[in-house]
Every structure is written in structure tokens, then in C-alpha cells.
Amino acid sequence: YKSLSRYAALKAAGYPVRGVIHVLRDPRAFASSAKRRGHSASLSAERWASTHSRISRITKWMRERTIVVRYEEFCAHPHAELTRVQRWLGIDAENLLVPPGSNRHWIGNQTVRDFDGQIREPSSWQNLLTQEEKSSVELITARQAAKLGYVFDNLSS
């Protein structure tokens, strides 16, 4: 589930949780997406840091089997990342990046039918934040981001 509260409720109710796939995205991209919806980049950065800190703390405290998947790494190396996740799940790795064939039924919207088998990382976020907003997001999230594999080059600027 895409919800920390749902995870906690399932655990509290005694349902078996076989692990957590912790998916995250660069906090600057997250803030940019929030900005498009009218939210403050700084408040979004605080939310990003808080959410991922809670996920890390809870899964560690619960001794939960966890795999971290960074969106950017998935976009850059989709086959390798999908293979890593499939192995973590204990299933045979198979190529999941195939365009949908006309002889198959696919559930989803039009974008599913437009999929050509290639993963492309959207980079429009890089132009949506001002330099001041980028710096603010980096400063707010630097500590938590570094724990999760994100390092910002221009923290001092």
C-alpha cells in the first residue's frame, strides 16, 4: 500500500507483511510537483523529509524487511532495478518492460497503450523551481536525503 498508516493498521491487526518496498523520488522533484499543485516548495520539502524519516524509523523499529527503490535509479536502469526488486520478492526475474500487445487485455489509462517499453525520467521539475527554492529544498532535506542516497552538490550556494 502507498500509505504508512495503512501499513501500521495492517501490522496492528496482525496481517502478515512480507516486507516494504520504500519508493522515493528526489525531494526537489517532489517539491516541484507539489508547487505545480499550488503548494510551497519549502513545506513540501519538510513533508518529504518527515515522511521518509518516519518510514525509515518504523521499518527499522519493526525490523521490517525493506528494499529502497529510488525513482531516478529506476528510470536510469529499469531492467536492473526491476530484477533487483523481483529477486528481493523471491520470484524469478523476467522482463517486464514490454509494450502491451494488441492481443492482451491491459488495465489502465491511455498511457498504458502508449508505452513503448522505454522508461524516461521526467526532468521538467528542474525548470519549475527557482534557484532559491531548490536551495531551500536541498537544505531542508539534506540530512534525510543523504541517508537515502541523495547528495546535493550545491548546498552552500
PDB file of C-alpha atoms in Angstrom:
ATOM      1  CA  TYR A   1       0.000   0.000   0.000  1.00  0.00           C
ATOM      2  CA  LYS A   2       1.107   3.555  -0.577  1.00  0.00           C
ATOM      3  CA  SER A   3       0.282   4.576   2.955  1.00  0.00           C
ATOM      4  CA  LEU A   4       2.273   4.452   6.147  1.00  0.00           C
ATOM      5  CA  SER A   5      -0.944   4.479   8.179  1.00  0.00           C
ATOM      6  CA  ARG A   6      -2.298   1.521   6.163  1.00  0.00           C
ATOM      7  CA  TYR A   7       0.931  -0.368   6.834  1.00  0.00           C
ATOM      8  CA  ALA A   8       0.656   0.363  10.563  1.00  0.00           C
ATOM      9  CA  ALA A   9      -3.015  -0.699  10.615  1.00  0.00           C
ATOM     10  CA  LEU A  10      -2.239  -3.988   8.851  1.00  0.00           C
ATOM     11  CA  LYS A  11       0.588  -4.726  11.269  1.00  0.00           C
ATOM     12  CA  ALA A  12      -1.575  -3.817  14.281  1.00  0.00           C
ATOM     13  CA  ALA A  13      -4.370  -6.076  13.030  1.00  0.00           C
ATOM     14  CA  GLY A  14      -1.944  -8.971  12.724  1.00  0.00           C
ATOM     15  CA  TYR A  15      -1.937  -9.255   8.945  1.00  0.00           C
ATOM     16  CA  PRO A  16       1.290 -10.661   7.541  1.00  0.00           C
ATOM     17  CA  VAL A  17       3.518  -8.055   5.945  1.00  0.00           C
ATOM     18  CA  ARG A  18       6.294  -9.692   3.986  1.00  0.00           C
ATOM     19  CA  GLY A  19       8.291  -6.538   3.527  1.00  0.00           C
ATOM     20  CA  VAL A  20       8.242  -2.918   2.489  1.00  0.00           C
ATOM     21  CA  ILE A  21       9.248  -1.520  -0.883  1.00  0.00           C
ATOM     22  CA  HIS A  22      10.257   2.031   0.001  1.00  0.00           C
ATOM     23  CA  VAL A  23       9.928   4.028  -3.223  1.00  0.00           C
ATOM     24  CA  LEU A  24      11.137   7.596  -3.256  1.00  0.00           C
ATOM     25  CA  ARG A  25      11.932  10.410  -5.610  1.00  0.00           C
ATOM     26  CA  ASP A  26      14.415  13.268  -5.481  1.00  0.00           C
ATOM     27  CA  PRO A  27      13.000  15.773  -2.969  1.00  0.00           C
ATOM     28  CA  ARG A  28      13.434  18.611  -5.472  1.00  0.00           C
ATOM     29  CA  ALA A  29      11.239  16.766  -7.977  1.00  0.00           C
ATOM     30  CA  PHE A  30       8.709  16.099  -5.208  1.00  0.00           C
ATOM     31  CA  ALA A  31       8.658  19.793  -4.254  1.00  0.00           C
ATOM     32  CA  SER A  32       8.310  20.822  -7.877  1.00  0.00           C
ATOM     33  CA  SER A  33       5.327  18.536  -8.326  1.00  0.00           C
ATOM     34  CA  ALA A  34       3.748  19.986  -5.185  1.00  0.00           C
ATOM     35  CA  LYS A  35       4.441  23.509  -6.437  1.00  0.00           C
ATOM     36  CA  ARG A  36       2.509  22.735  -9.633  1.00  0.00           C
ATOM     37  CA  ARG A  37      -0.461  21.965  -7.385  1.00  0.00           C
ATOM     38  CA  GLY A  38      -0.072  25.282  -5.549  1.00  0.00           C
ATOM     39  CA  HIS A  39       1.905  24.104  -2.505  1.00  0.00           C
ATOM     40  CA  SER A  40       5.013  25.705  -1.057  1.00  0.00           C
ATOM     41  CA  ALA A  41       8.316  24.107  -2.071  1.00  0.00           C
ATOM     42  CA  SER A  42       9.684  24.509   1.469  1.00  0.00           C
ATOM     43  CA  LEU A  43       6.656  22.939   3.133  1.00  0.00           C
ATOM     44  CA  SER A  44       6.753  20.115   0.600  1.00  0.00           C
ATOM     45  CA  ALA A  45      10.429  19.551   1.418  1.00  0.00           C
ATOM     46  CA  GLU A  46       9.581  19.323   5.120  1.00  0.00           C
ATOM     47  CA  ARG A  47       6.850  16.823   4.302  1.00  0.00           C
ATOM     48  CA  TRP A  48       9.247  14.761   2.143  1.00  0.00           C
ATOM     49  CA  ALA A  49      11.888  14.639   4.882  1.00  0.00           C
ATOM     50  CA  SER A  50       9.354  13.841   7.595  1.00  0.00           C
ATOM     51  CA  THR A  51       7.598  11.113   5.620  1.00  0.00           C
ATOM     52  CA  HIS A  52      10.761   9.286   4.611  1.00  0.00           C
ATOM     53  CA  SER A  53      12.238   9.640   8.084  1.00  0.00           C
ATOM     54  CA  ARG A  54       9.100   8.052   9.571  1.00  0.00           C
ATOM     55  CA  ILE A  55       9.156   5.218   7.037  1.00  0.00           C
ATOM     56  CA  SER A  56      12.819   4.505   7.800  1.00  0.00           C
ATOM     57  CA  ARG A  57      12.299   4.650  11.574  1.00  0.00           C
ATOM     58  CA  ILE A  58       9.177   2.494  11.595  1.00  0.00           C
ATOM     59  CA  THR A  59      10.549  -0.194   9.289  1.00  0.00           C
ATOM     60  CA  LYS A  60      13.765  -0.321  11.331  1.00  0.00           C
ATOM     61  CA  TRP A  61      11.864  -0.430  14.635  1.00  0.00           C
ATOM     62  CA  MET A  62       9.561  -3.163  13.316  1.00  0.00           C
ATOM     63  CA  ARG A  63      12.607  -4.999  11.899  1.00  0.00           C
ATOM     64  CA  GLU A  64      10.787  -4.997   8.603  1.00  0.00           C
ATOM     65  CA  ARG A  65      12.409  -6.444   5.537  1.00  0.00           C
ATOM     66  CA  THR A  66      12.837  -3.374   3.331  1.00  0.00           C
ATOM     67  CA  ILE A  67      14.152  -2.510  -0.104  1.00  0.00           C
ATOM     68  CA  VAL A  68      14.684   1.102  -1.166  1.00  0.00           C
ATOM     69  CA  VAL A  69      13.961   1.995  -4.784  1.00  0.00           C
ATOM     70  CA  ARG A  70      14.932   5.463  -5.952  1.00  0.00           C
ATOM     71  CA  TYR A  71      12.814   6.616  -8.873  1.00  0.00           C
ATOM     72  CA  GLU A  72      15.790   8.147 -10.684  1.00  0.00           C
ATOM     73  CA  GLU A  73      17.758   4.899 -10.467  1.00  0.00           C
ATOM     74  CA  PHE A  74      14.730   3.004 -11.753  1.00  0.00           C
ATOM     75  CA  CYS A  75      14.464   5.360 -14.739  1.00  0.00           C
ATOM     76  CA  ALA A  76      18.189   5.141 -15.473  1.00  0.00           C
ATOM     77  CA  HIS A  77      18.418   1.339 -15.131  1.00  0.00           C
ATOM     78  CA  PRO A  78      14.888  -0.084 -15.263  1.00  0.00           C
ATOM     79  CA  HIS A  79      15.840  -3.687 -16.071  1.00  0.00           C
ATOM     80  CA  ALA A  80      18.434  -3.824 -13.291  1.00  0.00           C
ATOM     81  CA  GLU A  81      16.092  -2.254 -10.734  1.00  0.00           C
ATOM     82  CA  LEU A  82      13.162  -4.494 -11.667  1.00  0.00           C
ATOM     83  CA  THR A  83      15.441  -7.533 -11.473  1.00  0.00           C
ATOM     84  CA  ARG A  84      16.660  -6.385  -8.038  1.00  0.00           C
ATOM     85  CA  VAL A  85      13.065  -5.996  -6.800  1.00  0.00           C
ATOM     86  CA  GLN A  86      11.963  -9.326  -8.275  1.00  0.00           C
ATOM     87  CA  ARG A  87      14.879 -11.102  -6.597  1.00  0.00           C
ATOM     88  CA  TRP A  88      14.056  -9.344  -3.317  1.00  0.00           C
ATOM     89  CA  LEU A  89      10.485 -10.617  -3.710  1.00  0.00           C
ATOM     90  CA  GLY A  90      11.846 -14.125  -4.233  1.00  0.00           C
ATOM     91  CA  ILE A  91      10.460 -14.516  -7.728  1.00  0.00           C
ATOM     92  CA  ASP A  92      12.182 -15.331 -10.990  1.00  0.00           C
ATOM     93  CA  ALA A  93      13.312 -12.211 -12.802  1.00  0.00           C
ATOM     94  CA  GLU A  94      11.560 -11.547 -16.069  1.00  0.00           C
ATOM     95  CA  ASN A  95      11.472  -8.645 -18.485  1.00  0.00           C
ATOM     96  CA  LEU A  96       8.503  -6.514 -17.518  1.00  0.00           C
ATOM     97  CA  LEU A  97       9.325  -3.640 -19.862  1.00  0.00           C
ATOM     98  CA  VAL A  98       7.453  -4.828 -22.901  1.00  0.00           C
ATOM     99  CA  PRO A  99       4.965  -2.759 -24.833  1.00  0.00           C
ATOM    100  CA  PRO A 100       1.415  -4.033 -24.444  1.00  0.00           C
ATOM    101  CA  GLY A 101       0.425  -6.221 -27.333  1.00  0.00           C
ATOM    102  CA  SER A 102      -2.909  -5.898 -29.061  1.00  0.00           C
ATOM    103  CA  ASN A 103      -3.659  -9.497 -28.146  1.00  0.00           C
ATOM    104  CA  ARG A 104      -3.616  -8.748 -24.421  1.00  0.00           C
ATOM    105  CA  HIS A 105      -6.044  -7.017 -22.132  1.00  0.00           C
ATOM    106  CA  TRP A 106      -4.400  -4.207 -20.149  1.00  0.00           C
ATOM    107  CA  ILE A 107      -5.938  -2.396 -17.224  1.00  0.00           C
ATOM    108  CA  GLY A 108      -5.069   1.270 -17.087  1.00  0.00           C
ATOM    109  CA  ASN A 109      -5.492   4.522 -18.914  1.00  0.00           C
ATOM    110  CA  GLN A 110      -4.305   5.637 -22.343  1.00  0.00           C
ATOM    111  CA  THR A 111      -0.693   5.910 -21.168  1.00  0.00           C
ATOM    112  CA  VAL A 112      -0.557   2.116 -20.818  1.00  0.00           C
ATOM    113  CA  ARG A 113      -1.361   1.732 -24.511  1.00  0.00           C
ATOM    114  CA  ASP A 114       1.242   4.371 -25.398  1.00  0.00           C
ATOM    115  CA  PHE A 115       4.038   2.599 -23.512  1.00  0.00           C
ATOM    116  CA  ASP A 116       6.854   1.672 -25.898  1.00  0.00           C
ATOM    117  CA  GLY A 117       8.972  -0.307 -23.440  1.00  0.00           C
ATOM    118  CA  GLN A 118      11.225   2.639 -22.519  1.00  0.00           C
ATOM    119  CA  ILE A 119      11.319   4.400 -19.158  1.00  0.00           C
ATOM    120  CA  ARG A 120      12.111   8.103 -19.319  1.00  0.00           C
ATOM    121  CA  GLU A 121      12.686  10.229 -16.266  1.00  0.00           C
ATOM    122  CA  PRO A 122      10.774  13.486 -16.484  1.00  0.00           C
ATOM    123  CA  SER A 123      13.121  16.414 -15.972  1.00  0.00           C
ATOM    124  CA  SER A 124      10.646  19.300 -16.222  1.00  0.00           C
ATOM    125  CA  TRP A 125      10.874  19.721 -12.446  1.00  0.00           C
ATOM    126  CA  GLN A 126      14.360  21.167 -12.858  1.00  0.00           C
ATOM    127  CA  ASN A 127      12.907  24.263 -14.521  1.00  0.00           C
ATOM    128  CA  LEU A 128       9.888  24.719 -12.265  1.00  0.00           C
ATOM    129  CA  LEU A 129      11.737  25.563  -9.058  1.00  0.00           C
ATOM    130  CA  THR A 130      13.640  28.806  -8.664  1.00  0.00           C
ATOM    131  CA  GLN A 131      17.268  28.540  -7.547  1.00  0.00           C
ATOM    132  CA  GLU A 132      16.177  29.835  -4.148  1.00  0.00           C
ATOM    133  CA  GLU A 133      13.521  27.121  -3.890  1.00  0.00           C
ATOM    134  CA  LYS A 134      15.987  24.413  -4.968  1.00  0.00           C
ATOM    135  CA  SER A 135      18.471  25.590  -2.334  1.00  0.00           C
ATOM    136  CA  SER A 136      15.765  25.658   0.316  1.00  0.00           C
ATOM    137  CA  VAL A 137      14.590  22.145  -0.544  1.00  0.00           C
ATOM    138  CA  GLU A 138      18.161  20.851  -0.517  1.00  0.00           C
ATOM    139  CA  LEU A 139      18.886  22.441   2.845  1.00  0.00           C
ATOM    140  CA  ILE A 140      15.665  21.160   4.439  1.00  0.00           C
ATOM    141  CA  THR A 141      16.043  17.610   3.129  1.00  0.00           C
ATOM    142  CA  ALA A 142      19.843  17.188   3.044  1.00  0.00           C
ATOM    143  CA  ARG A 143      20.184  15.009   6.133  1.00  0.00           C
ATOM    144  CA  GLN A 144      17.359  12.582   5.325  1.00  0.00           C
ATOM    145  CA  ALA A 145      18.139  12.654   1.595  1.00  0.00           C
ATOM    146  CA  ALA A 146      21.763  11.647   2.220  1.00  0.00           C
ATOM    147  CA  LYS A 147      20.613   8.655   4.292  1.00  0.00           C
ATOM    148  CA  LEU A 148      18.559   7.570   1.292  1.00  0.00           C
ATOM    149  CA  GLY A 149      21.294   8.051  -1.299  1.00  0.00           C
ATOM    150  CA  TYR A 150      20.722  11.610  -2.488  1.00  0.00           C
ATOM    151  CA  VAL A 151      23.653  14.004  -2.251  1.00  0.00           C
ATOM    152  CA  PHE A 152      23.335  17.618  -3.300  1.00  0.00           C
ATOM    153  CA  ASP A 153      26.383  19.286  -4.838  1.00  0.00           C
ATOM    154  CA  ASN A 154      25.385  22.912  -4.313  1.00  0.00           C
ATOM    155  CA  LEU A 155      24.268  23.045  -0.683  1.00  0.00           C
ATOM    156  CA  SER A 156      26.380  26.095   0.017  1.00  0.00           C
ATOM    157  CA  SER A 157      25.046  28.159  -2.903  1.00  0.00           C
TER     158      SER A 157
END
